Amino acid sequence: MPDASEAVRAHFTRLESLLETERQAEKAERARELENLPAATREALGRTVTRLGIDGVESGVGGYARLVLSRVPRGEALAPFHAMSQGDNVRVSFPPGTVPPGLDGTLDRVEEYRATVAVSGRLPDPLPEGRCTLDQLGSDATYRRMRQALERAQRLIGGPAARLRDCLIGLEAPESAPLPELVFDDEALNEWQRLAVRRALAADPVSLIHGPPGTGKTTVLAEVVRRACASGLRVLATAPSNVAVDNMLEKLLSSGLRVVRLGHPARTLESLRHATLAAQVAEDGQFASVQEMDAWRERLHRRLAREGNRRMQGSEREETRREADRLWREARRTEDAIGRRIVLSAQAVLSTHGGLSSNQLRGDFDLVVLDEASQAPEPLSWVALTRAGRAVFAGDARQLPPTLYSQDAAKDGLAVTLLERLEKALPEELQTLLRVQYRMNETIMRFSSEQFYGGKLLADPSVASHLASELEGVAADDLTAAALVFVDTAGTGWEEELDELLQSRSNRGEAELAARLARRLLDAGLAPKALAVLTPYTAQVRLIKSLLRVPGLEVGSVDGFQGREKEATILSLVRSNDRGEVGFLTDTRRMNVATTRARRLSIVLGDSVTISAHPFYREFLAFAEARGSYRSAYEF
C-alpha cells in the first residue's frame, strides 16, 4: 500500500524534525545556563552548587559507589541544593589536577546542605581534599532513544506492532471484543474503574483511561497489569516520570508477579530498590563471579598505582593493564547476561520511557501500559509503543501538558500528545472516564469538575466532607475548618515584579502572606509534611523558600507537583498589575493541577482585579464567593 507507507513516512519524518528542533532548543538553554552564566548566577538558578567537600564514599545498590558531598552553612538565603532532587542527572567536577577530573552520576539523597551522588565510574584514589562543584545536566540519551523509536516505528511491517502503529496514526480503525468477565484482585474497584479494566483488556489494539485528579488511575493500571499477566500476557509498564513508575511498582509488588524495574536505583524510592534490575542482579547466584573479577581488577589497579615505574618493567606494566581491562570487560559481560536473563523471565517490566535501553530490554511484550500519557510528547511515547502489539493509555488531558523548550516545535504540533489525538479519534467504547475521586473535599473538587469534566466527578463519601480540623492534633479555626479559601490581595499594593535573572515573576507581599498563613496552619497543629506552598512562578518559589524554611514543609512549583497531593495547600498566583495580564496562567490546566493537590484545605492567594480580566478566573472568584470562601488579605 504505497499510500499508507507514504503516510507513515510523512508522520514520523515530521516528528523527527520537531524532535530535532526541541533538542537544539534544550541544548541551547543548557549551554546558556551552564556555560555562559557565572557560577554565582548558576547557583541562583539552582543548577550548580560550588564549594562542596567530600565527606566519604558509601556502597549503593547494584555496586554503584555513592559519593557524599556537603557544604558548611554560611547563612545563605537558600540551602545550596534548593532546586535539585533525587534522580537528577549531575556532574561532579573535582579540584584541578585530579584524575579523573570529574564524573557523571545521579543524585541519590538530597538534604539542605548535603547530597549523595551515585556514580558509575571509578573514583579518584585517593579522594581529593579540595572543593568540588556539582552541575545539573541535560542528557542526549533520551533524545537518541526517541529518534531510534521513530525509525523503528517506520520500519514495522506486518504483525501486531505494525497494526498498533497504523491505528495510532489513523490509518486503521481499532476494535473492541466483547468485554470479558473478570475476577478482580482489587475488590474495592468502583464500577467505572472495573469498566476501564475490562475495556482495556478487550481493546484491539488500543484503549484510553481518562483519570481526573484523585480518581485512582494508577490503581486501575495496576489491575490491568495483574489481569493481563494472569491471562499469560507479558506487560511493559511505562511513564515519563520516575514517581509514576514507582507508584505502579508499589502496587504490583504485593501481587506475587515476577516484576523488574529498569533504571538507575538512585532514581527509585529506597523502599522499592530491591525490585530494580541492579538489585536483582546483585542478588543472583552468578553475581559472585562478577564480584571476584572486580575485586581482582581493583587489586591490579592498586598494584599499578603503588609500584609505578619503580619495580615494574614496561612489558609487565602493560600486561597488568591488559589483564585489568580484560577482567573489567568480562565482569560487565557476565553482569549484562544476568540482567538479560532476569528481564526475559519477568512477567511485567517497569521503566520510564527514557530509561528503556535496548541493551537491557529483552523479549517481546504483548501489552504496553502508558501512565501519565498526557505528559509525554509523542516521540517519547513511541519508545515504549514499538515494543508491543497492544496499548493502554492513561492520563488526563485537562492537566498540564509536556514541558517543552522550543515554542516553535510546540506550536507546530509537538505539544499535542498521542492521548489528546486519540481522545478525538477513538470511539466511546474504547475510552473510559474515571468518575469517583478519593482525594478531595467535595468543595475543592466541584469547580474543577464543572470546568474541566462536565460536572461528572463524584466525591467518595470517605472524603466528601473531610477537613483539616479533623486531623489528629489540629485545632479548628477559620482556616482549618474550611475546605476552600480565596484570599483577595486587591488594594494592598502588592504588585508583581520581574526577576531578570530567572526570567520569572515574584510578588513579595503575596510571598509574605503565604508564609504567614503557613505558620498559622502549623501553629494550629498541622504537620509540616501535610502542607505544601505552591506557585506557578520559579522566582516566587525561590522567594517563599527564603521566607519559610521549615523542615518537612515543601515549597514548589505547580508544574513540579503534578501527580502529588497534600492534606492542605497554599497557592500564590503572583500576578498583580494594572493591565489585567495573567501570563501563562491563561493555560487554565495549570490552575486545574494547582487547586486539586489538596485533600482537605485549598487556600488560594490572588489579586481579584488582575485575574478577573480572564473569564476562567472570574468564574473561580464567583464560585468562591458563592460558597462563602472569599476573604480579604486585610483580615490577615
XYZ file of C-alpha atoms in Angstrom:
636
model
C 0.000 0.000 0.000
C 2.109 2.928 -1.243
C -0.359 5.498 0.125
C -0.220 4.003 3.614
C 3.565 3.682 3.622
C 3.891 7.283 2.458
C 1.574 8.409 5.264
C 3.687 6.510 7.779
C 6.870 8.058 6.433
C 5.398 11.568 6.449
C 4.111 11.239 10.014
C 7.398 10.094 11.502
C 9.585 12.365 9.384
C 7.593 15.303 10.730
C 8.040 14.065 14.303
C 11.786 13.643 13.746
C 12.024 17.238 12.551
C 10.078 18.587 15.534
C 12.182 16.477 17.890
C 15.435 17.872 16.494
C 14.109 21.422 16.892
C 13.288 20.647 20.520
C 16.685 19.019 21.138
C 18.523 22.059 19.825
C 16.383 24.379 21.951
C 17.116 22.401 25.126
C 20.807 22.195 24.236
C 20.940 25.970 23.750
C 19.182 26.559 27.078
C 21.527 24.216 28.961
C 24.543 25.838 27.317
C 23.278 29.272 28.283
C 22.805 28.242 31.890
C 25.817 26.028 32.493
C 28.465 27.556 30.206
C 27.704 31.220 29.642
C 26.457 32.216 33.084
C 28.783 32.926 36.010
C 28.909 30.331 38.783
C 27.026 32.711 41.127
C 24.186 33.027 38.602
C 24.052 29.264 38.043
C 23.847 28.803 41.795
C 20.988 31.308 41.963
C 19.187 29.252 39.312
C 19.781 26.120 41.365
C 21.703 24.400 38.548
C 25.090 24.445 40.287
C 26.480 24.014 43.799
C 30.086 25.050 44.493
C 32.463 24.746 47.469
C 31.485 21.149 48.228
C 33.621 18.898 50.359
C 33.745 15.116 50.066
C 32.515 13.518 53.301
C 33.151 9.970 52.159
C 32.028 7.120 49.935
C 29.176 4.680 50.543
C 28.293 1.433 48.800
C 24.986 1.567 46.926
C 22.527 -0.885 45.383
C 23.948 -2.697 42.369
C 27.533 -1.906 43.259
C 27.321 1.818 42.463
C 29.678 3.957 44.547
C 27.893 6.826 46.303
C 29.895 9.997 46.825
C 28.758 12.041 49.833
C 29.131 15.809 49.317
C 28.355 18.612 51.756
C 28.790 22.323 52.331
C 29.063 24.114 55.654
C 26.113 26.548 56.073
C 27.146 30.185 55.709
C 23.883 31.990 56.266
C 22.692 31.576 52.680
C 19.210 32.832 51.863
C 18.600 29.395 50.385
C 20.091 25.992 51.086
C 22.519 25.123 48.238
C 20.557 22.115 46.905
C 17.233 24.015 46.877
C 16.426 23.300 43.209
C 17.765 19.748 42.958
C 16.057 16.492 43.743
C 16.637 12.766 43.874
C 17.103 11.285 40.393
C 18.628 14.381 38.738
C 21.497 13.739 36.321
C 24.567 15.624 37.580
C 28.292 16.103 37.020
C 30.792 16.283 39.872
C 33.900 18.309 38.988
C 36.915 17.627 41.205
C 39.696 20.118 42.103
C 42.209 20.919 39.310
C 44.783 18.187 38.780
C 42.507 15.351 39.960
C 42.368 12.209 37.811
C 39.691 11.770 36.618
C 38.770 15.494 36.544
C 35.091 14.706 37.092
C 32.340 12.081 36.980
C 28.725 11.992 35.879
C 26.157 10.460 38.189
C 22.680 10.578 39.660
C 21.557 12.378 42.805
C 20.560 9.757 45.346
C 19.777 11.584 48.593
C 19.308 15.346 48.834
C 19.208 17.329 52.061
C 19.627 21.054 52.699
C 23.422 21.076 52.892
C 24.301 17.503 51.965
C 23.784 15.292 48.924
C 24.774 11.796 47.835
C 25.677 11.103 44.199
C 25.621 7.587 42.755
C 28.439 7.380 40.197
C 29.216 4.518 37.827
C 32.823 5.450 37.025
C 35.959 4.902 39.077
C 36.517 7.448 41.841
C 39.869 9.240 42.264
C 42.269 7.346 44.541
C 42.936 8.921 46.945
C 39.852 11.133 47.170
C 40.751 14.824 46.651
C 40.715 17.168 49.622
C 39.830 20.384 47.763
C 36.412 21.747 46.889
C 34.155 20.176 44.255
C 31.383 21.580 42.042
C 28.073 19.889 41.237
C 26.222 20.769 37.993
C 22.786 19.632 36.900
C 22.977 18.072 33.427
C 20.775 17.637 30.432
C 21.217 14.365 28.549
C 21.095 13.363 24.895
C 20.377 9.732 25.776
C 16.602 10.182 25.816
C 16.672 12.054 22.508
C 18.674 9.218 20.949
C 16.116 6.695 22.162
C 13.252 8.790 20.781
C 14.917 9.060 17.375
C 15.615 5.328 17.326
C 11.983 4.620 18.285
C 10.653 6.804 15.459
C 12.923 4.994 12.994
C 11.837 1.616 14.411
C 8.154 2.553 14.130
C 8.595 3.410 10.436
C 10.248 0.052 9.708
C 7.477 -2.106 11.204
C 5.906 -4.325 8.546
C 3.027 -6.677 9.344
C 2.206 -8.136 12.747
C 0.538 -6.667 15.857
C 3.070 -3.856 16.400
C 2.556 -2.520 12.860
C -1.236 -2.675 13.296
C -0.951 -0.755 16.571
C 1.162 1.893 14.825
C -1.337 2.240 11.989
C -4.241 2.575 14.414
C -2.379 5.229 16.415
C -1.727 7.399 13.354
C -5.217 6.931 11.913
C -4.581 4.506 9.052
C -6.652 1.684 10.582
C -9.635 1.585 12.921
C -9.251 -0.107 16.319
C -11.922 -2.510 17.509
C -13.275 -3.891 20.746
C -14.063 -7.513 21.533
C -16.911 -8.370 23.939
C -15.995 -7.227 27.449
C -14.500 -10.104 29.467
C -15.927 -11.264 32.767
C -13.159 -10.859 35.309
C -12.400 -11.774 38.906
C -10.653 -8.661 40.211
C -7.698 -8.832 42.555
C -8.704 -5.437 43.950
C -12.290 -5.945 45.074
C -12.584 -2.270 46.108
C -12.618 -1.028 42.489
C -15.707 1.053 41.706
C -17.901 0.476 38.643
C -16.036 2.910 36.363
C -12.662 1.509 37.385
C -13.878 -2.024 36.645
C -15.244 -0.882 33.289
C -11.877 0.690 32.432
C -10.043 -2.570 33.175
C -12.476 -4.651 31.102
C -12.332 -2.223 28.162
C -8.526 -2.128 28.306
C -8.292 -5.920 28.065
C -10.924 -6.156 25.316
C -9.490 -3.413 23.091
C -7.783 -4.326 19.826
C -5.265 -2.789 19.878
C -5.716 0.423 21.943
C -7.850 1.952 24.690
C -7.825 5.137 26.784
C -8.368 5.654 30.505
C -9.057 9.261 31.484
C -8.006 9.832 35.080
C -9.042 13.161 36.631
C -7.261 14.068 39.903
C -7.718 11.548 42.695
C -9.724 9.007 40.700
C -7.285 6.100 41.143
C -5.815 5.940 37.651
C -2.680 4.111 38.814
C -4.794 1.679 40.840
C -6.675 0.803 37.650
C -3.457 0.369 35.653
C -2.050 -1.968 38.294
C -5.201 -4.104 37.988
C -4.857 -4.093 34.172
C -1.275 -5.377 34.540
C -2.296 -8.071 37.066
C -5.210 -9.321 34.947
C -3.114 -9.284 31.761
C -0.277 -11.248 33.396
C -2.785 -13.703 34.885
C -4.011 -14.432 31.358
C -0.470 -15.175 30.203
C 0.405 -11.829 28.644
C 3.788 -10.183 29.156
C 3.460 -6.491 30.051
C 5.676 -3.431 29.708
C 4.504 -0.609 32.020
C 5.982 2.845 31.482
C 5.563 6.528 32.337
C 7.548 9.735 31.708
C 8.445 10.215 35.395
C 10.143 8.014 37.968
C 7.475 8.895 40.540
C 4.705 7.475 38.344
C 6.692 4.294 37.638
C 7.362 3.833 41.359
C 3.644 4.269 42.100
C 2.812 1.422 39.726
C 5.664 -0.691 41.078
C 4.487 -0.279 44.658
C 1.001 -1.515 43.759
C 2.353 -4.530 41.854
C 4.962 -5.829 44.289
C 2.408 -7.408 46.613
C 0.761 -9.325 43.748
C 3.347 -12.129 43.552
C 4.204 -11.330 39.929
C 7.767 -11.524 38.647
C 8.403 -7.800 38.307
C 11.589 -5.909 37.448
C 12.181 -2.163 37.482
C 14.691 -0.798 34.943
C 16.742 2.342 35.554
C 19.355 3.571 37.987
C 18.485 2.562 41.583
C 19.090 6.167 42.712
C 16.032 7.213 40.692
C 13.823 4.748 42.576
C 12.395 5.169 46.057
C 14.646 3.495 48.608
C 11.829 1.241 49.832
C 11.420 -0.151 46.284
C 15.042 -0.563 45.239
C 15.036 -4.296 45.890
C 12.860 -4.620 42.749
C 15.324 -2.813 40.460
C 17.297 -4.760 37.908
C 20.575 -3.748 39.588
C 19.418 -5.126 42.944
C 18.118 -8.367 41.422
C 21.379 -8.844 39.516
C 23.336 -8.313 42.735
C 21.208 -10.977 44.473
C 21.654 -13.517 41.663
C 23.737 -16.604 42.408
C 26.093 -15.928 39.490
C 26.944 -12.412 40.673
C 29.684 -13.716 42.993
C 31.895 -14.273 39.940
C 31.393 -10.613 38.933
C 32.445 -9.502 42.411
C 35.536 -11.715 42.278
C 36.605 -10.261 38.919
C 36.026 -6.696 40.114
C 37.969 -7.324 43.316
C 40.922 -8.792 41.409
C 40.865 -5.867 38.952
C 40.967 -3.393 41.871
C 43.980 -5.234 43.313
C 45.750 -4.909 39.974
C 44.974 -1.179 39.802
C 46.271 -0.672 43.333
C 49.454 -2.542 42.421
C 49.955 -0.325 39.377
C 49.424 2.803 41.478
C 51.674 1.565 44.302
C 54.648 0.254 42.308
C 54.546 2.716 39.404
C 57.777 2.816 37.454
C 59.995 1.690 40.334
C 59.774 -2.084 40.097
C 57.610 -2.996 37.115
C 59.199 -3.230 33.685
C 57.305 -1.698 30.769
C 56.138 -5.073 29.427
C 54.977 -6.234 32.862
C 53.113 -2.965 33.452
C 51.381 -3.208 30.072
C 50.426 -6.844 30.704
C 48.949 -5.894 34.105
C 46.876 -3.134 32.489
C 45.625 -5.524 29.793
C 44.622 -8.050 32.430
C 42.757 -5.410 34.435
C 40.889 -4.303 31.285
C 40.070 -7.923 30.408
C 38.631 -8.505 33.887
C 36.501 -5.361 33.583
C 35.077 -6.438 30.206
C 34.396 -9.983 31.368
C 32.705 -8.769 34.570
C 30.444 -6.434 32.585
C 29.565 -9.208 30.057
C 28.614 -11.550 32.894
C 26.624 -8.813 34.644
C 24.755 -7.957 31.422
C 23.958 -11.627 30.792
C 22.464 -11.971 34.286
C 20.382 -8.841 33.676
C 19.079 -10.050 30.326
C 18.034 -13.367 31.863
C 16.162 -11.618 34.700
C 14.345 -9.250 32.331
C 13.439 -12.051 29.933
C 11.858 -14.089 32.744
C 9.837 -11.159 34.146
C 6.070 -11.068 33.675
C 5.999 -7.289 33.992
C 8.831 -4.862 33.249
C 8.583 -1.276 34.508
C 10.572 1.751 33.372
C 10.396 5.378 32.453
C 10.071 5.868 28.695
C 13.543 7.403 28.592
C 15.001 4.517 30.610
C 14.036 1.849 28.051
C 17.517 0.838 26.991
C 17.812 -1.681 24.152
C 20.739 -3.454 25.821
C 18.581 -4.155 28.903
C 15.199 -4.793 27.308
C 14.827 -8.350 26.100
C 11.930 -10.346 24.692
C 8.649 -9.299 23.128
C 5.719 -7.824 25.030
C 2.045 -8.427 24.430
C 0.798 -5.240 26.067
C 2.295 -1.841 26.861
C 0.693 0.294 29.568
C 1.488 4.015 29.444
C 0.763 6.068 32.570
C 0.854 9.902 32.547
C 0.265 9.683 28.790
C -0.860 13.328 28.769
C 2.630 14.395 29.901
C 4.708 12.571 27.281
C 5.470 14.172 23.897
C 4.508 11.791 21.103
C 8.108 10.761 20.217
C 8.684 9.756 23.848
C 5.595 7.525 23.843
C 6.885 5.683 20.767
C 9.915 4.473 22.736
C 7.525 2.132 24.562
C 4.904 1.660 21.836
C 7.226 -0.080 19.362
C 7.764 -2.893 21.893
C 4.241 -4.404 21.868
C 1.157 -5.038 19.761
C -1.463 -3.591 22.140
C -1.523 -0.454 24.265
C -3.431 1.134 27.131
C -3.046 4.886 27.573
C -3.896 6.523 30.897
C -3.716 10.206 31.684
C -5.630 13.458 31.858
C -5.516 15.961 29.010
C -7.096 18.549 31.344
C -3.892 18.654 33.394
C -0.519 20.046 32.359
C 0.980 19.008 29.008
C 4.630 18.036 28.420
C 7.263 20.658 29.243
C 8.952 21.775 26.024
C 11.867 24.138 25.385
C 11.024 25.087 21.796
C 7.966 27.272 21.245
C 8.230 26.609 17.516
C 8.132 22.828 17.988
C 5.241 23.154 20.435
C 3.269 25.382 18.050
C 3.908 23.029 15.125
C 2.421 20.049 16.968
C 4.925 18.585 19.427
C 2.778 19.824 22.334
C -0.117 17.622 21.154
C 0.197 14.238 22.834
C -0.977 10.915 21.470
C -3.575 10.790 24.238
C -5.078 14.081 23.041
C -5.232 12.887 19.448
C -6.728 9.546 20.413
C -9.346 11.179 22.613
C -10.798 12.795 19.493
C -10.376 9.738 17.253
C -11.326 6.680 19.302
C -14.951 5.559 19.664
C -16.629 5.872 23.052
C -16.430 2.149 23.803
C -12.623 2.345 23.794
C -12.462 5.224 26.293
C -13.371 5.366 29.982
C -13.635 8.400 32.251
C -12.968 7.530 35.890
C -15.534 9.463 37.921
C -15.190 8.755 41.638
C -12.335 10.648 43.286
C -10.850 9.645 46.635
C -8.734 12.717 47.437
C -10.638 15.956 47.770
C -13.329 17.501 49.871
C -16.357 17.952 47.579
C -15.998 21.763 47.643
C -12.385 21.585 46.449
C -13.398 19.147 43.702
C -16.513 20.916 42.463
C -15.029 23.841 40.492
C -12.573 21.557 38.691
C -15.356 19.074 37.915
C -17.593 21.748 36.421
C -14.881 23.492 34.402
C -12.959 20.507 33.053
C -15.034 17.320 33.352
C -18.584 18.336 32.538
C -19.624 18.122 36.200
C -19.248 14.317 36.088
C -16.902 13.822 39.041
C -18.180 12.408 42.315
C -16.510 12.678 45.713
C -16.383 9.355 47.520
C -18.235 9.570 50.863
C -14.954 8.868 52.674
C -13.549 12.226 51.527
C -16.551 14.332 50.539
C -16.676 16.396 53.719
C -13.312 15.830 55.391
C -11.478 18.902 56.742
C -8.016 19.730 58.082
C -9.510 20.340 61.533
C -10.429 16.635 61.719
C -6.788 15.554 61.568
C -5.328 14.398 64.846
C -3.811 17.268 66.820
C -5.165 20.029 64.544
C -7.257 22.761 66.185
C -10.390 24.044 64.456
C -10.257 27.683 63.360
C -11.400 29.846 60.433
C -8.835 28.184 58.155
C -8.658 24.556 59.239
C -12.456 24.237 59.414
C -12.838 25.444 55.800
C -12.273 23.472 52.606
C -11.633 26.351 50.188
C -10.373 29.859 50.970
C -9.649 32.569 48.409
C -7.676 35.472 49.884
C -8.017 38.622 47.764
C -4.908 40.828 47.684
C -6.542 43.600 45.592
C -5.890 47.043 47.033
C -2.840 46.025 49.064
C -0.338 47.494 46.616
C 1.427 44.145 46.353
C 2.445 44.261 42.700
C 4.324 41.583 40.803
C 7.984 42.082 39.882
C 10.043 40.593 37.052
C 13.158 38.720 38.145
C 15.555 39.422 35.250
C 17.945 36.659 36.297
C 15.330 33.903 36.399
C 13.078 35.497 33.761
C 10.216 34.795 36.130
C 7.813 36.801 38.287
C 7.514 37.235 42.023
C 5.273 39.103 44.458
C 6.835 39.812 47.859
C 3.563 40.779 49.542
C 1.912 37.524 48.475
C 5.015 35.553 49.447
C 4.984 37.038 52.952
C 1.246 36.360 53.286
C 1.742 32.761 52.128
C 4.455 32.307 54.761
C 2.229 33.879 57.425
C -0.712 31.599 56.597
C 1.573 28.559 56.520
C 2.800 29.380 60.039
C -0.806 29.761 61.195
C -1.630 26.279 59.937
C 1.491 24.825 61.558
C 0.665 26.595 64.835
C -2.822 25.056 64.646
C -1.172 21.634 64.705
C -0.893 20.727 61.002
C 2.238 18.659 60.385
C 4.780 20.302 58.021
C 4.758 17.234 55.771
C 0.974 17.617 55.358
C 1.322 21.102 53.830
C 2.703 22.431 50.543
C 3.067 26.034 49.375
C 2.750 26.180 45.585
C 3.076 28.830 42.908
C 3.336 28.833 39.105
C 6.483 31.001 39.102
C 10.078 29.918 39.795
C 11.036 33.326 41.207
C 8.152 33.141 43.680
C 9.194 29.627 44.725
C 12.663 30.947 45.486
C 11.302 33.942 47.428
C 8.893 31.869 49.534
C 11.653 29.344 50.297
C 13.815 32.153 51.641
C 10.962 33.256 53.954
C 9.736 29.838 55.050
C 12.397 27.305 55.944
C 10.566 24.635 57.883
C 11.902 21.052 57.768
C 9.387 18.770 56.068
C 7.312 21.578 54.543
C 7.505 21.640 50.746
C 7.599 24.819 48.684
C 7.470 24.171 44.952
C 6.158 24.957 41.507
C 2.732 23.842 40.341
C 4.307 22.096 37.353
C 6.616 20.091 39.597
C 3.787 18.981 41.889
C 1.559 17.324 39.303
C 0.574 13.814 40.346
C 1.057 14.527 44.046
C -1.183 15.508 46.954
C -1.107 17.065 50.444
C -3.681 17.492 53.194
C -3.518 21.278 52.670
C -2.022 23.600 50.059
C -1.445 27.337 49.796
C -1.329 28.621 46.207
C 0.175 32.021 45.333
C -0.962 33.197 41.878
C 1.545 36.127 41.899
C 0.048 38.205 39.079
C -0.918 41.742 40.112
C -0.773 44.561 37.575
C -2.972 47.337 36.183
C -3.080 45.707 32.723
C -5.006 42.580 33.657
C -2.174 40.393 32.352
C -2.085 36.860 33.749
C 0.736 35.432 31.604
C 0.905 31.673 31.421
C -1.954 31.402 33.906
C -4.017 31.607 30.711
C -3.294 27.879 30.385
C -6.072 27.011 32.817
C -4.871 23.411 33.064
C -2.214 24.796 35.415
C -4.994 26.008 37.735
C -6.679 22.612 37.485
C -3.492 20.962 38.742
C -2.849 23.625 41.393
C -6.255 23.524 43.055
C -6.610 19.737 43.082
C -3.448 18.846 45.026
C -5.196 19.459 48.383
C -7.223 16.825 50.158
C -8.858 18.886 52.921
C -7.923 22.574 52.563
C -7.072 24.648 49.492
C -6.030 28.277 50.092
C -5.583 30.474 47.010
C -3.957 33.932 47.113
C -4.514 36.354 44.239
C -5.396 39.855 43.081
C -9.051 39.679 42.042
C -8.803 42.831 39.904
C -5.949 41.403 37.809
C -7.062 37.800 37.435
C -10.734 38.658 36.780
C -9.652 40.010 33.384
C -9.668 36.342 32.348
C -13.117 34.670 32.178
C -11.938 31.443 33.834
C -10.731 33.277 36.926
C -13.895 35.404 37.015
C -15.840 32.173 37.323
C -13.481 30.908 40.043
C -13.993 34.116 42.054
C -17.778 33.760 41.695
C -17.537 30.113 42.775
C -15.535 31.024 45.892
C -17.882 33.877 46.800
C -20.998 31.715 46.372
C -19.592 29.230 48.885
C -18.561 31.807 51.466
C -14.897 31.138 50.739
C -13.959 34.710 49.825
C -11.631 36.559 52.236
C -9.618 39.783 52.085
C -5.877 39.980 52.682
C -6.606 42.773 55.162
C -8.084 40.171 57.521
C -4.661 38.600 57.886
